[in-house]
Amino acid sequence: MVQGSHGGYGTAVLTNKDQNIKILRSRALSFLRRPEGPDDHDAYVFIEDAGLALQGGRIAGFGEFGEISKRFDGEITDHRPYLLLPGLIDPHIHFVQMQVVASYAANLLEWLNKYTFVEEQRFADPLHGELVAREFFDTLIRHGTTSAVAYCSVHKASAEVFFAEAQRRNMLMIGGKCLMDRNCPKALQDTAKSGYDDTRTLIEKWHGRGRARYAITPRFAITSSPGQLETVTALLREFPDCYMQTHLSENVGEIAFTRELYPGHQDYLAVYEHYEMLGKKSLFGHAIHLSERELAAMAQSGSVAVSCPTSNLFLGSGLFDHDRVMGSGARMAVATDIGGGTSFSMLKTMDEFYKIQQLNGNRLDPFMAFYHMTLGNARALSLEKNIGTLEAGSDGDIVVLDAGATPEAALKMQRVESLGEELFLLQTLGDDRAVVETYVAGRAMKGNISKSGV
Ligand code: GUN
Ligand code: ZN
């Protein structure tokens, strides 16, 4: 079965027998742009018998296997009949909340105070951070996630261990130390000055080092004084190439408290606008309860609304409206938000995102869902030249998925007749068991986790 445009794309250098070339043979899917509907086959490339050549950590060629195997000579790994895709991207996750997952709370603010602000204090100890960092990246790899945007704790050391472990695995990771100087335990507070100084030091050390990128990370308006947000303005002016991540309009109690703390602003987003925090590299987690004005301001500034469906259901925060946000012209992404979120799996995350859209009266087609997990999230990070597609020249971050990985999924697979149905099955029943292999910068990583701890 061949759907969509095919035959590969990009030009690659013809190379004679080279030990450094690896060829993956598989069924393969890669998006070219956002699909306009389930029948928009021009939005993607699907190849039933594809070849993907990897060299120097990058994709050197992608196309029909017959053509790739003529152009490149390297060891072949045959992943047929599985489905090869660009590695999945998680644009909002708290690395320091692995042990907060499944904490029983009435709502966001209770959950933060009762569990999250307690757990994050452990990251004052870099040894604890190192242990969790290893678990964190092992877990991402097991779930087929090759890039993520992470919140570390307030401690500079937590960002150090995060970036060091990502570098050891050569993963493209974005992260930052939280800035928070009020409305949380003293042990989790920095000051406007120390937060600024630590952020600056971390940016100078890590931003652009190998595959690392820095996100300036004011946690949210509730935990930052106006004085601290002024330092965020300064940092963003000094380092315009860095990302900015924060939380926005997740929960009604949070919105009410923010408005009390910042009474002079017309709405929640206006606080962040005042401190010049909007822009093309600005990621606003949740962004559920936005007014028309706020959405228009997001769209106009190129800011990204990052939806976190499992978290929003778990904490009872609200239902993000995909079609409303897309219709407004705002950029958007979908993420796990571990540990408010309940799964590391982008497949399960999309399953819940789909159900939320059902409740909103919208249908999310599986091509749109897989677009979001790959090219869509890469675009939201302005990284589509590096990740999110199988185009020659992209980084060699790849996931191989088996839609029939469990007995019940295999049984349902017997009824699957199209690529769309296969994707929908992967999204609905899939999790880490569906991930056959995860390649990071051209290296197979999933099979190595248990053997060597990578
Ligand atoms: N708002 C501020 N901090 C957090 C957090 O850690 N998780 C979630 N879900 N929302 C937040
Ligand atoms: Zn979050």
Coordinates of C-alpha atoms and ligand atoms in Angstrom, one line a residue:
M1 CA 0.0 0.0 0.0
V2 CA 1.4 3.4 -0.9
Q3 CA -0.4 6.5 0.0
G4 CA 0.6 10.1 -0.3
S5 CA 3.5 11.4 -2.4
H6 CA 6.4 9.1 -2.4
G7 CA 9.8 8.5 -3.9
G8 CA 11.8 10.4 -1.3
Y9 CA 13.1 13.8 -1.1
G10 CA 16.2 15.8 -0.5
T11 CA 19.5 15.2 -2.2
A12 CA 22.3 13.1 -0.7
V13 CA 25.9 12.7 -1.6
L14 CA 26.6 9.5 -3.4
T15 CA 29.0 7.6 -1.1
N16 CA 31.1 4.6 -1.8
K17 CA 31.3 1.8 0.7
D18 CA 31.5 3.5 4.0
Q19 CA 31.6 1.8 7.4
N20 CA 29.9 4.8 9.0
I21 CA 26.7 4.4 7.0
K22 CA 23.7 2.6 8.4
I23 CA 20.6 1.8 6.4
L24 CA 17.2 1.3 8.0
R25 CA 14.7 -0.6 5.9
S26 CA 11.1 -0.2 7.0
R27 CA 7.7 1.2 6.2
A28 CA 8.1 5.0 6.8
L29 CA 6.0 8.1 7.3
S30 CA 7.2 11.7 7.4
F31 CA 5.1 14.9 7.2
L32 CA 5.8 17.7 4.8
R33 CA 3.3 20.2 6.2
R34 CA 0.1 20.3 8.4
P35 CA -2.6 18.0 7.0
E36 CA -5.8 19.7 6.1
G37 CA -7.9 16.6 6.7
P38 CA -7.7 12.8 6.7
D39 CA -7.6 12.8 2.8
D40 CA -4.9 15.3 2.5
H41 CA -2.3 12.8 1.2
D42 CA 0.0 15.5 -0.1
A43 CA 0.8 16.5 3.4
Y44 CA 3.1 13.6 4.0
V45 CA 5.4 11.0 2.5
F46 CA 4.6 7.4 3.1
I47 CA 6.8 4.6 1.7
E48 CA 5.8 1.0 2.0
D49 CA 9.4 -0.2 1.5
A50 CA 11.6 2.7 2.5
G51 CA 15.3 3.1 3.0
L52 CA 16.8 5.6 5.3
A53 CA 20.5 6.1 5.3
L54 CA 22.2 7.4 8.5
Q55 CA 25.6 9.0 8.5
G56 CA 27.4 11.1 11.0
G57 CA 24.3 11.3 13.2
R58 CA 22.2 12.7 10.4
I59 CA 19.8 11.4 7.8
A60 CA 21.8 11.2 4.6
G61 CA 19.0 10.0 2.4
F62 CA 15.4 8.8 2.5
G63 CA 13.4 7.2 -0.3
E64 CA 12.4 3.9 -1.8
F65 CA 14.7 1.2 -0.4
G66 CA 15.7 0.1 -3.9
E67 CA 17.0 3.5 -4.7
I68 CA 18.6 4.2 -1.3
S69 CA 20.4 0.8 -1.3
K70 CA 21.9 1.7 -4.7
R71 CA 23.1 5.2 -3.5
F72 CA 24.4 4.1 -0.1
D73 CA 26.3 1.1 1.0
G74 CA 26.1 0.3 4.7
E75 CA 24.9 -2.3 7.1
I76 CA 21.1 -2.8 6.7
T77 CA 18.7 -3.1 9.7
D78 CA 15.4 -4.4 8.5
H79 CA 12.5 -3.1 10.6
R80 CA 9.7 -4.3 8.3
P81 CA 6.8 -4.5 8.8
Y82 CA 7.0 -1.8 11.5
L83 CA 6.5 1.9 10.9
L84 CA 9.4 4.3 11.0
L85 CA 8.8 7.9 11.9
P86 CA 10.8 10.9 13.1
G87 CA 11.5 10.7 16.8
L88 CA 8.6 12.0 19.0
I89 CA 8.9 15.4 20.6
D90 CA 7.6 16.4 24.0
P91 CA 7.5 20.2 24.4
H92 CA 6.5 20.4 28.1
I93 CA 7.7 18.0 30.8
H94 CA 9.0 18.4 34.3
F95 CA 12.2 16.4 34.6
V96 CA 12.1 16.8 38.4
Q97 CA 8.5 15.4 38.8
M98 CA 9.0 11.7 37.9
Q99 CA 8.1 10.8 41.5
V100 CA 5.2 13.3 41.6
V101 CA 3.2 11.3 39.0
A102 CA 0.0 9.8 40.5
S103 CA -0.3 12.3 43.4
Y104 CA -3.9 12.5 44.6
A105 CA -5.1 16.2 44.7
A106 CA -8.3 18.2 44.2
N107 CA -6.7 20.7 41.8
L108 CA -3.5 22.3 40.5
L109 CA -2.7 24.6 43.5
E110 CA -3.3 21.8 46.0
W111 CA -1.2 19.4 43.9
L112 CA 1.7 21.9 43.8
N113 CA 1.7 22.7 47.5
K114 CA 1.1 19.2 48.8
Y115 CA 3.4 17.2 46.6
T116 CA 5.3 19.0 43.9
F117 CA 6.9 21.7 46.0
V118 CA 7.9 19.0 48.5
E119 CA 9.4 16.6 45.9
E120 CA 11.3 19.3 44.0
Q121 CA 13.3 20.2 47.2
R122 CA 15.2 16.9 46.8
F123 CA 16.9 18.3 43.8
A124 CA 19.1 20.6 46.0
D125 CA 21.2 17.4 46.1
P126 CA 22.9 16.9 42.7
L127 CA 23.4 13.2 43.4
H128 CA 19.6 12.8 43.5
G129 CA 19.4 14.8 40.3
E130 CA 21.9 12.6 38.6
L131 CA 20.0 9.4 39.5
V132 CA 16.7 10.9 38.3
A133 CA 18.3 12.3 35.1
R134 CA 19.4 8.8 34.1
E135 CA 15.9 7.4 34.8
F136 CA 14.4 10.4 32.9
F137 CA 16.3 9.9 29.7
D138 CA 16.0 6.1 29.8
T139 CA 12.2 6.6 30.1
L140 CA 12.0 9.1 27.2
I141 CA 13.9 6.7 25.0
R142 CA 11.7 3.8 26.0
H143 CA 8.7 5.8 24.9
G144 CA 10.2 6.9 21.6
T145 CA 10.7 10.6 22.6
T146 CA 13.9 11.9 21.3
S147 CA 13.6 15.6 22.1
A148 CA 11.9 17.4 25.0
V149 CA 11.5 20.8 26.6
A150 CA 12.0 20.4 30.3
Y151 CA 11.5 22.3 33.5
C152 CA 14.2 21.6 36.0
S153 CA 13.8 22.6 39.7
V154 CA 14.8 26.0 41.1
H155 CA 18.3 24.6 41.8
K156 CA 21.0 25.4 39.3
A157 CA 22.4 21.9 39.9
S158 CA 19.3 20.3 38.6
A159 CA 19.8 22.0 35.2
E160 CA 23.4 21.0 35.3
V161 CA 22.6 17.3 35.7
F162 CA 19.8 17.5 33.1
F163 CA 22.1 19.0 30.4
A164 CA 25.0 16.7 31.3
E165 CA 23.0 13.6 31.0
A166 CA 21.4 14.7 27.7
Q167 CA 24.8 15.5 26.3
R168 CA 26.1 12.0 27.3
R169 CA 23.4 10.6 25.1
N170 CA 23.7 13.2 22.4
M171 CA 20.0 14.1 22.7
L172 CA 18.5 17.5 21.5
M173 CA 17.1 18.8 24.7
I174 CA 15.8 22.2 25.8
G175 CA 15.6 23.0 29.5
G176 CA 16.0 25.6 32.2
K177 CA 16.1 26.1 35.9
C178 CA 12.9 27.4 37.3
L179 CA 12.8 31.0 38.5
M180 CA 10.6 31.3 41.6
D181 CA 11.0 33.8 44.4
R182 CA 7.6 33.7 46.2
N183 CA 4.5 31.7 47.0
C184 CA 6.4 28.4 47.5
P185 CA 8.5 27.0 50.4
K186 CA 11.6 29.0 51.3
A187 CA 13.8 26.1 50.3
L188 CA 12.5 26.4 46.7
Q189 CA 13.0 30.1 46.4
D190 CA 15.7 31.9 44.6
T191 CA 15.9 35.7 44.5
A192 CA 15.6 38.0 41.5
K193 CA 19.3 38.4 41.5
S194 CA 20.4 34.8 42.2
G195 CA 17.8 33.5 39.6
Y196 CA 19.2 36.0 37.0
D197 CA 22.8 35.1 37.8
D198 CA 22.3 31.3 37.7
T199 CA 20.3 31.5 34.5
R200 CA 23.0 33.6 32.9
T201 CA 25.7 31.2 33.9
L202 CA 23.7 28.2 32.7
I203 CA 22.9 29.9 29.3
E204 CA 26.6 30.7 28.8
K205 CA 27.6 27.2 29.6
W206 CA 24.9 25.2 27.8
H207 CA 22.9 27.1 25.2
G208 CA 24.1 25.9 21.8
R209 CA 26.6 23.4 23.3
G210 CA 26.3 20.3 21.2
R211 CA 22.5 19.7 20.9
A212 CA 21.5 21.6 24.1
R213 CA 19.3 24.7 24.1
Y214 CA 18.3 26.8 27.0
A215 CA 14.8 27.9 28.0
I216 CA 14.5 30.9 30.4
T217 CA 12.0 29.4 32.9
P218 CA 9.9 31.7 35.1
R219 CA 7.6 29.0 36.5
F220 CA 4.5 31.1 36.4
A221 CA 3.3 34.6 37.5
I222 CA 2.2 33.3 41.0
T223 CA 5.7 32.2 42.0
S224 CA 7.6 35.2 40.5
S225 CA 7.5 38.7 41.9
P226 CA 7.3 41.7 39.5
G227 CA 11.0 42.2 40.3
Q228 CA 11.9 38.7 39.2
L229 CA 9.8 39.1 36.0
E230 CA 11.9 42.2 35.3
T231 CA 15.0 40.0 35.2
V232 CA 13.2 37.8 32.7
T233 CA 12.7 40.8 30.5
A234 CA 16.4 41.5 30.8
L235 CA 17.5 37.9 30.1
L236 CA 15.2 37.7 27.0
R237 CA 16.7 40.9 25.7
E238 CA 20.3 39.7 26.4
F239 CA 19.7 36.2 25.0
P240 CA 17.0 36.5 22.2
D241 CA 18.0 33.2 20.8
C242 CA 17.0 31.3 24.0
Y243 CA 13.5 29.9 24.5
M244 CA 11.1 31.1 27.2
Q245 CA 8.8 28.7 29.0
T246 CA 6.1 29.3 31.6
H247 CA 2.5 28.2 32.6
L248 CA -0.6 30.2 31.5
S249 CA -4.3 29.9 32.3
E250 CA -4.3 26.3 33.3
N251 CA -6.8 26.4 36.2
V252 CA -9.5 28.8 37.4
G253 CA -8.1 29.1 40.9
E254 CA -4.6 29.9 39.4
I255 CA -6.1 32.6 37.2
A256 CA -7.9 34.2 40.1
F257 CA -4.8 34.2 42.3
T258 CA -2.7 35.7 39.4
R259 CA -5.2 38.5 39.0
E260 CA -5.0 39.3 42.7
L261 CA -1.2 39.3 42.6
Y262 CA -1.1 41.4 39.4
P263 CA -4.2 43.7 39.7
G264 CA -3.0 46.3 37.2
H265 CA -3.3 44.0 34.1
Q266 CA -6.4 43.3 32.1
D267 CA -5.9 39.5 32.0
Y268 CA -3.4 36.8 32.7
L269 CA -1.5 37.0 29.5
A270 CA -1.2 40.8 29.8
V271 CA 1.1 40.2 32.8
Y272 CA 3.5 38.3 30.6
E273 CA 3.1 40.8 27.8
H274 CA 4.1 43.6 30.2
Y275 CA 7.4 41.8 30.8
E276 CA 8.0 41.2 27.1
M277 CA 7.7 37.4 27.4
L278 CA 5.7 36.7 24.2
G279 CA 7.4 35.7 21.0
K280 CA 8.3 33.0 18.5
K281 CA 10.4 31.1 21.0
S282 CA 7.9 31.5 23.9
L283 CA 6.1 28.3 25.1
F284 CA 3.0 28.7 27.2
G285 CA 2.0 25.5 29.0
H286 CA -1.7 24.7 29.1
A287 CA -3.3 27.9 27.8
I288 CA -6.7 26.5 28.3
H289 CA -9.0 29.4 29.5
L290 CA -7.9 32.2 27.1
S291 CA -10.1 35.1 26.1
E292 CA -10.3 36.1 22.4
R293 CA -8.0 39.0 23.2
E294 CA -5.4 36.7 24.7
L295 CA -5.6 34.2 21.8
A296 CA -5.2 37.1 19.3
A297 CA -2.1 38.3 21.2
M298 CA -0.7 34.8 21.2
A299 CA -1.2 34.6 17.5
Q300 CA 0.1 38.0 16.7
S301 CA 3.3 37.4 18.6
G302 CA 4.0 33.9 17.3
S303 CA 3.8 32.5 20.8
V304 CA 3.1 28.8 21.3
A305 CA 0.2 27.3 23.3
V306 CA 1.4 23.9 24.6
S307 CA -1.5 21.7 25.4
C308 CA -1.0 19.0 28.1
P309 CA -4.1 16.7 27.9
T310 CA -3.3 14.0 30.4
S311 CA -2.4 16.6 33.0
N312 CA -5.5 18.7 32.3
L313 CA -7.8 15.7 32.8
F314 CA -5.9 14.4 35.8
L315 CA -6.0 17.8 37.6
G316 CA -9.4 18.7 36.3
S317 CA -8.0 21.8 34.8
G318 CA -10.1 22.1 31.6
L319 CA -10.5 21.2 28.0
F320 CA -8.0 22.8 25.5
D321 CA -9.9 23.5 22.3
H322 CA -7.6 22.5 19.3
D323 CA -9.9 23.9 16.6
R324 CA -10.3 27.2 18.4
V325 CA -6.6 27.7 18.9
M326 CA -5.7 26.6 15.3
G327 CA -8.5 28.8 14.0
S328 CA -7.1 31.8 15.8
G329 CA -3.8 31.4 13.9
A330 CA -1.9 30.8 17.2
R331 CA 0.9 28.2 17.1
M332 CA 0.3 25.2 19.2
A333 CA 2.0 22.0 20.4
V334 CA 1.0 18.9 22.5
A335 CA 3.0 17.6 25.5
T336 CA 2.9 15.2 28.4
D337 CA 3.5 17.6 31.4
I338 CA 4.8 14.8 33.6
G339 CA 4.2 14.9 36.6
G340 CA 0.8 16.6 36.4
G341 CA 0.5 14.4 33.3
T342 CA 0.1 10.7 33.8
S343 CA 2.1 9.2 30.9
F344 CA 5.5 9.6 29.3
S345 CA 4.0 8.3 26.1
M346 CA 3.2 10.8 23.4
L347 CA 0.9 8.1 21.9
K348 CA -1.1 8.0 25.1
T349 CA -1.0 11.8 25.3
M350 CA -2.5 12.0 21.8
D351 CA -5.1 9.4 22.8
E352 CA -6.3 11.7 25.6
F353 CA -6.0 14.8 23.4
Y354 CA -8.3 13.1 20.9
K355 CA -10.9 12.4 23.6
I356 CA -10.8 16.0 24.8
Q357 CA -11.5 17.2 21.2
Q358 CA -14.4 14.7 21.1
L359 CA -15.8 16.4 24.2
N360 CA -15.3 19.8 22.5
G361 CA -17.2 18.5 19.5
N362 CA -14.2 18.4 17.2
R363 CA -12.7 15.4 15.5
L364 CA -9.0 15.1 15.4
D365 CA -7.9 12.9 12.6
P366 CA -4.9 10.5 13.2
F367 CA -2.8 12.2 10.5
M368 CA -3.2 15.5 12.4
A369 CA -2.3 13.7 15.7
F370 CA 0.9 12.2 14.2
Y371 CA 1.7 15.5 12.6
H372 CA 1.6 17.2 16.0
M373 CA 3.9 14.5 17.6
T374 CA 6.5 15.0 15.0
L375 CA 6.7 18.0 12.5
G376 CA 4.1 20.0 14.4
N377 CA 6.0 20.0 17.7
A378 CA 9.3 20.6 15.8
R379 CA 7.8 23.6 14.2
A380 CA 6.4 24.9 17.5
L381 CA 10.1 24.9 18.6
S382 CA 11.3 26.4 15.3
L383 CA 13.4 23.3 14.9
E384 CA 11.9 21.7 11.8
K385 CA 15.2 22.0 10.0
N386 CA 16.8 19.7 12.6
I387 CA 14.1 17.3 13.9
G388 CA 10.5 16.2 13.2
T389 CA 11.0 14.9 9.6
L390 CA 12.9 12.3 7.8
E391 CA 14.2 14.7 5.2
A392 CA 17.9 14.3 4.2
G393 CA 20.0 16.7 6.4
S394 CA 17.8 16.2 9.5
D395 CA 19.2 14.8 12.7
G396 CA 19.0 11.0 12.9
D397 CA 16.3 10.9 15.6
I398 CA 13.9 8.2 14.7
V399 CA 11.3 6.0 16.2
V400 CA 10.1 2.6 15.0
L401 CA 6.5 1.6 16.0
D402 CA 4.6 -1.6 16.1
A403 CA 0.9 -1.1 16.1
G404 CA 0.3 -4.7 17.1
A405 CA 2.7 -4.8 20.0
T406 CA 0.2 -6.3 22.5
P407 CA -2.1 -9.3 22.0
E408 CA -5.2 -7.1 21.9
A409 CA -3.6 -4.6 19.5
A410 CA -2.4 -7.5 17.3
L411 CA -6.0 -8.8 17.2
K412 CA -7.4 -5.4 16.2
M413 CA -4.5 -5.1 13.7
Q414 CA -6.2 -7.9 11.7
R415 CA -9.0 -5.5 10.9
V416 CA -6.8 -2.5 10.0
E417 CA -7.0 -1.7 6.3
S418 CA -5.3 1.6 5.9
L419 CA -2.4 3.7 7.2
G420 CA -4.9 6.1 8.9
E421 CA -6.4 3.1 10.8
E422 CA -3.0 1.9 11.8
L423 CA -2.1 5.3 13.2
F424 CA -5.3 5.5 15.0
L425 CA -4.7 2.1 16.6
L426 CA -1.2 3.2 17.6
Q427 CA -2.6 6.3 19.2
T428 CA -5.5 4.6 20.9
L429 CA -3.8 1.4 22.3
G430 CA -0.1 2.3 21.9
D431 CA 2.4 3.1 24.6
D432 CA 6.1 2.2 25.2
R433 CA 5.4 -1.4 24.2
A434 CA 4.7 -0.2 20.7
V435 CA 8.2 1.4 20.5
V436 CA 10.4 -1.2 18.8
E437 CA 13.5 1.0 18.6
T438 CA 14.5 4.6 19.2
Y439 CA 17.4 6.1 17.4
V440 CA 19.2 9.2 18.7
A441 CA 21.5 11.0 16.3
G442 CA 21.8 7.8 14.3
R443 CA 22.4 5.4 17.3
A444 CA 19.9 2.7 18.3
M445 CA 19.2 3.5 22.0
K446 CA 16.2 1.5 23.2
G447 CA 17.8 -1.9 23.0
N448 CA 20.8 -0.6 24.9
I449 CA 19.1 0.8 28.0
S450 CA 18.9 -2.5 29.9
K451 CA 22.4 -3.6 28.8
S452 CA 24.5 -0.6 29.7
G453 CA 22.3 2.1 31.2
V454 CA 23.3 3.8 27.9
Ligands
GUN1 N1 2.0 25.6 37.1 C1 3.1 26.0 37.8 N2 3.9 25.0 38.0 C2 3.3 23.9 37.5 C3 3.7 22.5 37.4 O1 4.7 22.1 37.9 N3 2.8 21.7 36.8 C4 1.6 22.2 36.2 N4 0.8 21.3 35.6 N5 1.3 23.4 36.3 C5 2.1 24.3 36.9
ZN2 ZN 4.1 22.1 33.6

